[in-house]
CSV table of C-alpha atoms in Angstrom, one decimal:
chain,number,residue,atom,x,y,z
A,1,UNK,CA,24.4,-19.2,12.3
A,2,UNK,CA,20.8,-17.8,11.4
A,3,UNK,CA,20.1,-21.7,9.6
A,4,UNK,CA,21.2,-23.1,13.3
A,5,UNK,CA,19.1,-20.8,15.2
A,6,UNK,CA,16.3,-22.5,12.6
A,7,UNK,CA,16.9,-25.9,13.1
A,8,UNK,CA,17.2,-25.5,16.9
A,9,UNK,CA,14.0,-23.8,17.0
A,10,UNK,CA,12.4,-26.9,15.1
A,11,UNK,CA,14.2,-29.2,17.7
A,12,UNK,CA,12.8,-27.2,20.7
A,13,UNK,CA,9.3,-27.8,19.1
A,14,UNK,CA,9.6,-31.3,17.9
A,15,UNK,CA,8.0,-32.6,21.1
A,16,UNK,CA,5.0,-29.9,21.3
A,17,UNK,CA,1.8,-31.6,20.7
A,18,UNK,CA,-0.3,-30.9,17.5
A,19,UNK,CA,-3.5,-30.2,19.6
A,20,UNK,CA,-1.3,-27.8,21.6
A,21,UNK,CA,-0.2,-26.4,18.1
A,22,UNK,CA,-3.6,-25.8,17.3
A,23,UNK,CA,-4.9,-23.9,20.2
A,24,UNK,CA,-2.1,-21.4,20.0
A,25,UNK,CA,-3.0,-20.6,16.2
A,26,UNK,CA,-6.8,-20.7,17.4
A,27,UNK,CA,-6.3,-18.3,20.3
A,28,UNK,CA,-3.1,-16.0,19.0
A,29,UNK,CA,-3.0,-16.6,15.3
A,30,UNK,CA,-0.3,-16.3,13.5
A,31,UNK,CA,2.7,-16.6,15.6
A,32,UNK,CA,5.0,-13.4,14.9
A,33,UNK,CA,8.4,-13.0,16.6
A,34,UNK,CA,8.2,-9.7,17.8
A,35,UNK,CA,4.8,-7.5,18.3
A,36,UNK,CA,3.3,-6.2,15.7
A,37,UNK,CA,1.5,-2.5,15.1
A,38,UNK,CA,0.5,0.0,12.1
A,39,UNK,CA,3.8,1.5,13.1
A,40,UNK,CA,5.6,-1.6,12.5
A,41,UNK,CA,3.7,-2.1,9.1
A,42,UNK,CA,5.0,1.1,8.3
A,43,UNK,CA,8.9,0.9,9.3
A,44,UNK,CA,9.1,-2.4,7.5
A,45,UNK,CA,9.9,-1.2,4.0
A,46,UNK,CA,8.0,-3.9,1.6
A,47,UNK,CA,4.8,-3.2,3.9
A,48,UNK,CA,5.2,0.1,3.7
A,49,UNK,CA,5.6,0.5,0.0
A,50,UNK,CA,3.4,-1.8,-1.2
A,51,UNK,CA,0.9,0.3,1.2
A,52,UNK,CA,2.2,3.6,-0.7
A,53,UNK,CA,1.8,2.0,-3.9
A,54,UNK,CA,-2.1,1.4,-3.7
A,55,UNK,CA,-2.8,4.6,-1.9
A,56,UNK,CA,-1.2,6.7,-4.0
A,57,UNK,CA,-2.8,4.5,-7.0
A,58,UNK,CA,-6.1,5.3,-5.9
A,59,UNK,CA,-6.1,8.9,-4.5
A,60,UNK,CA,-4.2,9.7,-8.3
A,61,UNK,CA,-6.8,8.2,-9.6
A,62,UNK,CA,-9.6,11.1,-10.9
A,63,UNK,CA,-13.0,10.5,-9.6
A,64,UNK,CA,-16.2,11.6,-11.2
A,65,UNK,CA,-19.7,11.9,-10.2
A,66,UNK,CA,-22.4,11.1,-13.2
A,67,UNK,CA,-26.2,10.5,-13.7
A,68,UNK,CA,-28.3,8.0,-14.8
A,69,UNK,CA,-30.5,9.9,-18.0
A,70,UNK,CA,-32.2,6.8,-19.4
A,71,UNK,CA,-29.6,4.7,-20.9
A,72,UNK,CA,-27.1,7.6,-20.6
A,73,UNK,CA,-24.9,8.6,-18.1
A,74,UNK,CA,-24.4,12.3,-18.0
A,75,UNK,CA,-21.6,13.8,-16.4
A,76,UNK,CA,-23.0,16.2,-13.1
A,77,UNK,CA,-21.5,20.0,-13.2
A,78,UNK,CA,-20.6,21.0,-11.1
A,79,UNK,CA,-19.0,18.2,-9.2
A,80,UNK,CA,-20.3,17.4,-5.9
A,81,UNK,CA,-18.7,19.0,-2.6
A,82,UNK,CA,-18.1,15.4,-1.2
A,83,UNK,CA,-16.2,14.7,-3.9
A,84,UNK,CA,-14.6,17.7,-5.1
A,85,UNK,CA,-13.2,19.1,-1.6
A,86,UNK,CA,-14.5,16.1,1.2
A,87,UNK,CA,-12.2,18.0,3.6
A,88,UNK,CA,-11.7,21.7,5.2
A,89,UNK,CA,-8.7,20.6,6.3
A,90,UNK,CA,-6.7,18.4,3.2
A,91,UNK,CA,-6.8,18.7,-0.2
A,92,UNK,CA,-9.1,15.4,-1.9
A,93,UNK,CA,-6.0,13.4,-2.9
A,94,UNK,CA,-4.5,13.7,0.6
A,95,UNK,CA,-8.0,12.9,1.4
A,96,UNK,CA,-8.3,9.7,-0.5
A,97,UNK,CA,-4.8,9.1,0.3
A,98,UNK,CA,-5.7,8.7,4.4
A,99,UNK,CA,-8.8,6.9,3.7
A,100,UNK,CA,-6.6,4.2,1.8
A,101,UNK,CA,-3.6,3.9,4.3
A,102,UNK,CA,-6.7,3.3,7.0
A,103,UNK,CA,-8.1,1.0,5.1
A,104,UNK,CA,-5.0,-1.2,4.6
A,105,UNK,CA,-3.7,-0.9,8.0
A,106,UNK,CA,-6.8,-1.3,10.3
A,107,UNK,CA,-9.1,-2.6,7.7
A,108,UNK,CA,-11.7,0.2,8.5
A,109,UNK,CA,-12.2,4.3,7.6
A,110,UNK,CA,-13.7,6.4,10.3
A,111,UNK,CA,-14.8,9.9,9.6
A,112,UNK,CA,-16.3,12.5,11.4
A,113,UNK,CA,-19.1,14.1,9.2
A,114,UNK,CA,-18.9,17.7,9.8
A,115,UNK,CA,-22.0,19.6,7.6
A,116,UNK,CA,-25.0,18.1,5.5
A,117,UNK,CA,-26.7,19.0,2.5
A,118,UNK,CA,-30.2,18.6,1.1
A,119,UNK,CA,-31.8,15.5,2.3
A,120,UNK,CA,-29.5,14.8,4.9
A,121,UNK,CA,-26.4,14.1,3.2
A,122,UNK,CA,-23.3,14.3,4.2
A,123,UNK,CA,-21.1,17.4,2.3
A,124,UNK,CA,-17.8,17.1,4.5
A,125,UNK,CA,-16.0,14.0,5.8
A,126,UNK,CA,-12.6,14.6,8.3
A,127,UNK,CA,-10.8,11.3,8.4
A,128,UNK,CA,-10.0,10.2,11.8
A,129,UNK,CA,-7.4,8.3,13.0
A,130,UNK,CA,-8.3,4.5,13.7
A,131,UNK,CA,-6.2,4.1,16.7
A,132,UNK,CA,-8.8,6.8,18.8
A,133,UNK,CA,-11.5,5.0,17.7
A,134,UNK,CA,-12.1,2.1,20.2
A,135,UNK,CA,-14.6,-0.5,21.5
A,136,UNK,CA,-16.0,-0.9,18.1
A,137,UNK,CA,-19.9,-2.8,18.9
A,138,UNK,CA,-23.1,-3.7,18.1
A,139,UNK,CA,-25.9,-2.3,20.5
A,140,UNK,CA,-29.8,-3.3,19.8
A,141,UNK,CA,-28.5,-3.3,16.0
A,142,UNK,CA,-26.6,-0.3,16.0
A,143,UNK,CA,-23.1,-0.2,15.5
A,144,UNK,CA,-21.2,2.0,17.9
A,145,UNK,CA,-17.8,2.8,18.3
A,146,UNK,CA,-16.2,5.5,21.4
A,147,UNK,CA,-13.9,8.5,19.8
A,148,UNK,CA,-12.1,9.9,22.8
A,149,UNK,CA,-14.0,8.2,25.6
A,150,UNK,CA,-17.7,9.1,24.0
A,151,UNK,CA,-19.8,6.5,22.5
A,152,UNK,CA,-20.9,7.7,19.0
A,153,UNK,CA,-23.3,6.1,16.4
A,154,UNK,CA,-22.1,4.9,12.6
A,155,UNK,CA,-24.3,7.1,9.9
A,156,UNK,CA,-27.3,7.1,9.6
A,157,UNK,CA,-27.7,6.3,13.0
A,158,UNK,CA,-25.2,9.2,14.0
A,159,UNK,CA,-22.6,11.2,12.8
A,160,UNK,CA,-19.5,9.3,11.9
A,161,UNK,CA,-19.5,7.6,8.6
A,162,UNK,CA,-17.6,4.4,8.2
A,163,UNK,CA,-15.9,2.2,5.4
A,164,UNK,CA,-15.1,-1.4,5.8
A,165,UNK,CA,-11.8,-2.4,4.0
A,166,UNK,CA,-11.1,-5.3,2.3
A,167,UNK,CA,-11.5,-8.4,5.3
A,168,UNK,CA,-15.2,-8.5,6.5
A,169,UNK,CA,-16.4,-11.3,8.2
A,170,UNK,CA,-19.5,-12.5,8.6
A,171,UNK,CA,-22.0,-11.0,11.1
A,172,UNK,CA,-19.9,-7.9,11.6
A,173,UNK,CA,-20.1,-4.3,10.2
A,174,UNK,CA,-16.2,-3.9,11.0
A,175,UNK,CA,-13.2,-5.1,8.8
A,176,UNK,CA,-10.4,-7.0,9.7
A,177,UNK,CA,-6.8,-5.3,9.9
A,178,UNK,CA,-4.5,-6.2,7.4
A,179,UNK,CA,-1.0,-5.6,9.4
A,180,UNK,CA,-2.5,-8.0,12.0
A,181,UNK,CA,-3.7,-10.6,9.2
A,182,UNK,CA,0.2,-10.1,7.9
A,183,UNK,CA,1.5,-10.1,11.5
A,184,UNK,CA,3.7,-13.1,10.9
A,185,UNK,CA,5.6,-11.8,7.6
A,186,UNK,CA,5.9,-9.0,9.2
A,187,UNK,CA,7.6,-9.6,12.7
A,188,UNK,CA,9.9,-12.1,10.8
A,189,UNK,CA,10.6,-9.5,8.3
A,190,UNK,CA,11.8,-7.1,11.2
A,191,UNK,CA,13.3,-9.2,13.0
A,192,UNK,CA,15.1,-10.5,10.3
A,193,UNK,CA,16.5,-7.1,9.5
A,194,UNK,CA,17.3,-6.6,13.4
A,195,UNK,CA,18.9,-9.8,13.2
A,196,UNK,CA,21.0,-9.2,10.1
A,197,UNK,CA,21.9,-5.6,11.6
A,198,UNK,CA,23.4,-6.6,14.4
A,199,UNK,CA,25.0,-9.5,13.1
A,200,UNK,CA,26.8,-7.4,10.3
A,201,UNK,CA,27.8,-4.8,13.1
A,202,UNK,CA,29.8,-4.7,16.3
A,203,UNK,CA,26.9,-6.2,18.4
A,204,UNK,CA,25.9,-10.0,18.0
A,205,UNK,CA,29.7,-11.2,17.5
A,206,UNK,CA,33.3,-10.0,17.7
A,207,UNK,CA,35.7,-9.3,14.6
A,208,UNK,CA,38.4,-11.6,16.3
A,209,UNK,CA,39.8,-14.1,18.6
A,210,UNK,CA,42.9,-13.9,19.9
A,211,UNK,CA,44.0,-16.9,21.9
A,212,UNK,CA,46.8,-17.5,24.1
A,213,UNK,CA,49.1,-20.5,24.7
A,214,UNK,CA,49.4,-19.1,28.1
A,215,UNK,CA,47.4,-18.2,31.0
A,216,UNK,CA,46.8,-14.3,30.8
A,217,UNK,CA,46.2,-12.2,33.9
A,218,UNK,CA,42.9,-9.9,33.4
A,219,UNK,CA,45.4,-7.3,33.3
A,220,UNK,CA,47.4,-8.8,30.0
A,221,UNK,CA,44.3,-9.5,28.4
A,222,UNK,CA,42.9,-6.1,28.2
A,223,UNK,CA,45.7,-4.1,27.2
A,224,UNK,CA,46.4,-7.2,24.3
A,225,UNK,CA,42.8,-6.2,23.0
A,226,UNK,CA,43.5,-2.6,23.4
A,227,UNK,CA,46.8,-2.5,21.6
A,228,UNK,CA,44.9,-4.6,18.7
A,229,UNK,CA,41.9,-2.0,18.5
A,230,UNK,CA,44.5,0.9,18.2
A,231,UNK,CA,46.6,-0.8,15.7
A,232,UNK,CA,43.2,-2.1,13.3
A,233,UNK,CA,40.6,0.6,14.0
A,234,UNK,CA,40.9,3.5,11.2
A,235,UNK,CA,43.8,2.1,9.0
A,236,UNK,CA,45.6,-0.6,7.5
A,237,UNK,CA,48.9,-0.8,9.0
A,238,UNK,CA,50.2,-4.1,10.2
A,239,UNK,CA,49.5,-5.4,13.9
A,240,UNK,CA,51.9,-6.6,15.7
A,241,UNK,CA,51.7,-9.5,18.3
A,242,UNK,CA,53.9,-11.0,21.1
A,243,UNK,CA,55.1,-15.0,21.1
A,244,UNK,CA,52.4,-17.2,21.6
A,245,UNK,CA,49.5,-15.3,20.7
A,246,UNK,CA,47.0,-16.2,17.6
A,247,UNK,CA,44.7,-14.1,16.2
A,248,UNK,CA,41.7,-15.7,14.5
A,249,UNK,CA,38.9,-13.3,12.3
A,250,UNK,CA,35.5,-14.2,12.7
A,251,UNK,CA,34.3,-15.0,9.2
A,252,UNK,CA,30.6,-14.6,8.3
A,253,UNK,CA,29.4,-18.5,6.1
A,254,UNK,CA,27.7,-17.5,3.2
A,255,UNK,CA,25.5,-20.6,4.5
A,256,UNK,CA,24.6,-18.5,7.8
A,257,UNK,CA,23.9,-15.5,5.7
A,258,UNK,CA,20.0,-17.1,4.9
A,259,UNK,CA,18.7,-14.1,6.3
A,260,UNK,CA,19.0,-12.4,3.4
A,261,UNK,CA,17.0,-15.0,1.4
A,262,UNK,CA,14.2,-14.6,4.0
A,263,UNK,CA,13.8,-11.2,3.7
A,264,UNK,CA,13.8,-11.7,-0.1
A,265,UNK,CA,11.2,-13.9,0.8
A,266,UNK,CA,9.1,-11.5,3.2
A,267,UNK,CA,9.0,-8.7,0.4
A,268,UNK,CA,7.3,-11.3,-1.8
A,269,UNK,CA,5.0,-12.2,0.8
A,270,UNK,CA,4.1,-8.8,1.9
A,271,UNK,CA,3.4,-8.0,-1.9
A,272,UNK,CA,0.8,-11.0,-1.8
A,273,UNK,CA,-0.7,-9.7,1.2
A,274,UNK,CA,-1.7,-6.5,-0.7
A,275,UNK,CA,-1.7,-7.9,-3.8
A,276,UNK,CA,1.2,-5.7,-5.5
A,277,UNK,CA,3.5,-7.0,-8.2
A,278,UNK,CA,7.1,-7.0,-6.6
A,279,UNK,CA,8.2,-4.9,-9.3
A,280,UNK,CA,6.3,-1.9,-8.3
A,281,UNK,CA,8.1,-2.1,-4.9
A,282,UNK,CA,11.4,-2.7,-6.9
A,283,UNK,CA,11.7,-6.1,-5.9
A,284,UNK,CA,11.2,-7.9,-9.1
A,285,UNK,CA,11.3,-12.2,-8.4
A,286,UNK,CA,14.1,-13.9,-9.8
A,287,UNK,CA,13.8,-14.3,-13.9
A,288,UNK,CA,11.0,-11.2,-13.7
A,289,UNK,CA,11.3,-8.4,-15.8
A,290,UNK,CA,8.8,-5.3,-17.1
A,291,UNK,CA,9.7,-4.0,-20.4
A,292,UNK,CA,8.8,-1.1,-22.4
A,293,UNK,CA,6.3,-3.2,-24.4
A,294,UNK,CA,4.8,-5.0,-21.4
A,295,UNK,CA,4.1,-2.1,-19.4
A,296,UNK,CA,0.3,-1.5,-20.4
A,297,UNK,CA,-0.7,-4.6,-20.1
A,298,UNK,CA,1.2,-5.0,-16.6
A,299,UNK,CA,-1.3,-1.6,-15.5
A,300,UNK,CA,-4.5,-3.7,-17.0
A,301,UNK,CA,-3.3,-6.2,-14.8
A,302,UNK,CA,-2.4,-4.1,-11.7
A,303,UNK,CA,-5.9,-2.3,-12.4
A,304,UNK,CA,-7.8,-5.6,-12.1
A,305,UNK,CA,-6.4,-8.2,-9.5
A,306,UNK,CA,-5.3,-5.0,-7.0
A,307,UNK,CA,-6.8,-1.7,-7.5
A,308,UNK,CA,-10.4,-3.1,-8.8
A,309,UNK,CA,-11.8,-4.2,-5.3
A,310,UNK,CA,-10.2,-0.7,-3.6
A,311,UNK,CA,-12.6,0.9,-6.3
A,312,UNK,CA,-15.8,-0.8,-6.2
A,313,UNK,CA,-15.8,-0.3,-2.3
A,314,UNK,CA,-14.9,3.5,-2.7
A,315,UNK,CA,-17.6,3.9,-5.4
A,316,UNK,CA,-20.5,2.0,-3.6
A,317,UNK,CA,-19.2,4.4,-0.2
A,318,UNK,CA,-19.2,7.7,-1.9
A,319,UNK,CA,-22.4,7.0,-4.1
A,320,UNK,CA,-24.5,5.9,-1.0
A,321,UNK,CA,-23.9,9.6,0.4
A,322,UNK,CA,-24.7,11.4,-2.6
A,323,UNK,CA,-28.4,12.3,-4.1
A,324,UNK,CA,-30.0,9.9,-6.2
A,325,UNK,CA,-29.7,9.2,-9.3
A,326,UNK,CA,-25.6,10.3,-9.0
A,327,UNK,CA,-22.8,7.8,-8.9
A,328,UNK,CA,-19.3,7.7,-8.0
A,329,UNK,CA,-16.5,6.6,-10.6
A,330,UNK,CA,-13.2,6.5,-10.8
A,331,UNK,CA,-12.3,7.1,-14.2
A,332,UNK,CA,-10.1,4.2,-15.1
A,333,UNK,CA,-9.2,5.2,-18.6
A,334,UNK,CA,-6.8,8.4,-17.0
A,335,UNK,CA,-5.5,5.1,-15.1
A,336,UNK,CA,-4.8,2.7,-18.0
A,337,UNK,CA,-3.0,6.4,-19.7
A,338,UNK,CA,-1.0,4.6,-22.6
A,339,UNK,CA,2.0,5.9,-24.4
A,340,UNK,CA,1.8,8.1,-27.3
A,341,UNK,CA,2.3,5.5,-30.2
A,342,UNK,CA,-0.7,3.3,-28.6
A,343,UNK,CA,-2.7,6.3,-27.9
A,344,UNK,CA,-2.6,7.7,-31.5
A,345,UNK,CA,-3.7,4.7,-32.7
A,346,UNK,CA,-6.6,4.1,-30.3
A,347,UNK,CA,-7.7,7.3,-31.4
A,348,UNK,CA,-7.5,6.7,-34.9
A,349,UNK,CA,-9.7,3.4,-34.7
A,350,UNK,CA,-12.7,5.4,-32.5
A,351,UNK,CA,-12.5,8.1,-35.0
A,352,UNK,CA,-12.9,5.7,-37.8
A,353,UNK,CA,-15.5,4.1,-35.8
A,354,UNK,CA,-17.2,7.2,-35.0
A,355,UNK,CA,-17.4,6.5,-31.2
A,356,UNK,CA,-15.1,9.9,-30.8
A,357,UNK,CA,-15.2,12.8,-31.5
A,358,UNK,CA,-11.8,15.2,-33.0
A,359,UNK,CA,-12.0,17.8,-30.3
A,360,UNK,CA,-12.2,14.9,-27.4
A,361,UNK,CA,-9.7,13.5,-28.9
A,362,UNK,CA,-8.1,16.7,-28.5
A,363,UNK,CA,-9.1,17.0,-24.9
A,364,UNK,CA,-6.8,14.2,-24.1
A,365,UNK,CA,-3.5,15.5,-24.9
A,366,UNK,CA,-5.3,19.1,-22.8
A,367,UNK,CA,-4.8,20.6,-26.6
A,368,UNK,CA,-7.3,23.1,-27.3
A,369,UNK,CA,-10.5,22.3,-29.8
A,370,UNK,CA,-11.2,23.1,-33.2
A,371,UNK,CA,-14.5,24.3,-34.3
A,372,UNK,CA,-17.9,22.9,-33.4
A,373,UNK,CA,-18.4,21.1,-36.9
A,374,UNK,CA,-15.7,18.7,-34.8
A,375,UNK,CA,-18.1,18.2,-32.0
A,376,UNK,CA,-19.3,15.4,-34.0
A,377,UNK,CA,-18.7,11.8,-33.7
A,378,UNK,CA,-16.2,10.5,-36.5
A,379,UNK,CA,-14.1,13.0,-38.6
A,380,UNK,CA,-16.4,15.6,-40.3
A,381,UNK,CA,-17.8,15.3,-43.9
A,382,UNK,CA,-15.9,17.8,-45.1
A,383,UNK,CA,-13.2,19.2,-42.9
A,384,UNK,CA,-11.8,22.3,-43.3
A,385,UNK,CA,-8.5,22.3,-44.9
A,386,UNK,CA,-6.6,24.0,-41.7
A,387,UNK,CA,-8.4,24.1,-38.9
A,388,UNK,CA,-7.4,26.6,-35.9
A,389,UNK,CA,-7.9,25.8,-31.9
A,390,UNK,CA,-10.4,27.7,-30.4
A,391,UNK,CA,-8.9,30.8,-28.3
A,392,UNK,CA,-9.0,29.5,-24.5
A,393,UNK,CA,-12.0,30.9,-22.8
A,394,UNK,CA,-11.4,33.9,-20.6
């Protein structure tokens, strides 16, 4: 059935020019069978977790806040208010975690700075949602948007700061939307699912036919179908049927089940769209598997073809609003955490290498240091035979 509905939609189309063709992609885009929204990003379920995936990736994900010291980078204490608490309102990973789900479903983050530190920079950032902000323009250079009917300026023209996500084009200060550049996996995507709902339930066909070798009065009709309903709904007795009367079940082709192979197809689609392996959205492609032993290097992987660009852009954002010489990182190592086994032996090798120390090796199982003689690169020169931890400080 859903294979027919294909092939007569190809029919219908055979006769459509190709310059008509082309100005309906050049004026609509992608075509999408039903209209498309962040809310309809967000019902779909492969949109909506591979969205979840990346946002909670990155607002995990700690971020710290260093100087350059020469060719040192020192680590700044204590850590900035725009990083450590950006909002009055949200903790910062529910913080990060908005600015990520705007940036992958209207392809911009608005915020509305609310105080400023020394030189002018920005301490506090509320996120606001990208649906009230509207009219998004450039006036004599400026780029203004309107928040609630007023026309406001972008920093450091006025006060609402602004992230591009990752679709800029050319010419323009403002990103492109990712649910409409996904518009037509998507739509087909729900209304594959619609489709497949209805098709499965009581709505888009009958369970049976029952013919007649006679003519049947309105009358006869209805009180056949009721007496079948009574006798199949709820239980398994046997129905029984006068002379003359066939009953036919309507039986679903596995050929007109391709629906399901579509959506198959639409969860791999939307996972290229954000550029997330099907398997973190359980929906590993056919011969795919992660293993135990794979599983690092699938992070390394995930870490640089999809989280890498969300990071860069976050880290060039958050260090343009802080006081030079500070930058923004996100601390990729806590990221790439391995398992204990490869994490032992990681350790070993630096320590051998003397580009660690004991006690930060220490640090990164939160165990508490030895003495200072193991504040040293390398394992000291002569250890002491048991070392005790430190006692926590007060």
């Amino acid at each position: 059935m859903f294979g027919g509905l294909l092939r007569r939609g190809t029919e219908e189309r055979d006769n459509i020019p190709i310059s008509q063709y082309a100005a309906m992609w050049a004026d609509q885009g992608a075509y999408s069978p039903v209209s498309v929204s962040t809310a309809t990003a967000l019902t779909n379920a492969a949109s909506s977790a591979c969205i979840d995936v990346l946002s909670k990736s990155v607002s995990a994900t700690p971020i710290d806040v260093v100087r350059d010291a020469g060719v040192n980078r020192l680590p700044v204490s204590p850590t900035p208010r725009l990083i450590a608490a950006p909002s009055s309102l949200v903790e910062p990973d529910v913080w990060f975690d908005q600015l990520m789900v705007s940036r992958l479903t209207d392809g911009n983050v608005f915020g509305e700075i609310i105080t400023y530190g020394s030189g002018g920079l920005p301490t506090s950032i509320e996120i606001l949602d990208p649906d009230a902000v509207t009219n998004r323009r450039i006036v004599n250079g400026v780029p203004n948007v309107d928040v609630a009917g007023q026309t406001r300026q972008l920093y450091p023209f006025g006060d609402v700061w602004h992230m591009p996500g990752p679709y800029v084009k050319p010419g323009s200060p403002f990103g492109e939307s990712p649910v409409q550049r996904a518009r037509a996996t998507i739509g087909a995507a729900v209304a594959a699912r619609e489709f497949g709902s209805r098709f499965f339930g009581d709505g888009a066909h009958p369970g049976m036919v029952v013919s007649s070798e006679t003519v049947l009065t309105a009358e006869q009709a209805e009180g056949i179908k009721k007496s079948l309903i009574r006798a199949t709904k709820g239980n398994r007795e046997p129905a029984v049927i006068g002379a003359g009367l066939k009953v036919d079940p309507i039986m679903v082709n596995p050929n007109d089940s391709q629906f399901i192979e579509l959506m198959q197809f639409c969860i791999e689609e939307s996972c290229r769209f954000w550029r997330v392996p099907p398997t973190m959205v359980y929906a590993a492609t056919s011969g795919q598997s992660v293993t135990y032993a794979n599983a690092t290097q699938a992070d390394l992987a995930y870490l640089k073809h999809s989280l890498e660009g969300h990071f860069v852009r976050i880290e060039k954002s958050m260090t343009r609003l802080l006081p030079r010489p500070q930058f923004a990182r996100f601390n990729r190592n806590a990221f790439l955490r391995s398992d204990p086994v490869t994490r032992s032996a990681v350790v070993d090798r630096r320590l051998k290498n003397q580009t660690m120390t004991v006690n930060e090796a220490r640090a990164l199982e939160d165990e508490q240091p030895f003495g200072p003689e193991y504040d040293t690169p390398g394992l000291p020169a002569d250890p002491t035979p048991d070392p005790t931890p430190q006692d926590p400080m007060p």
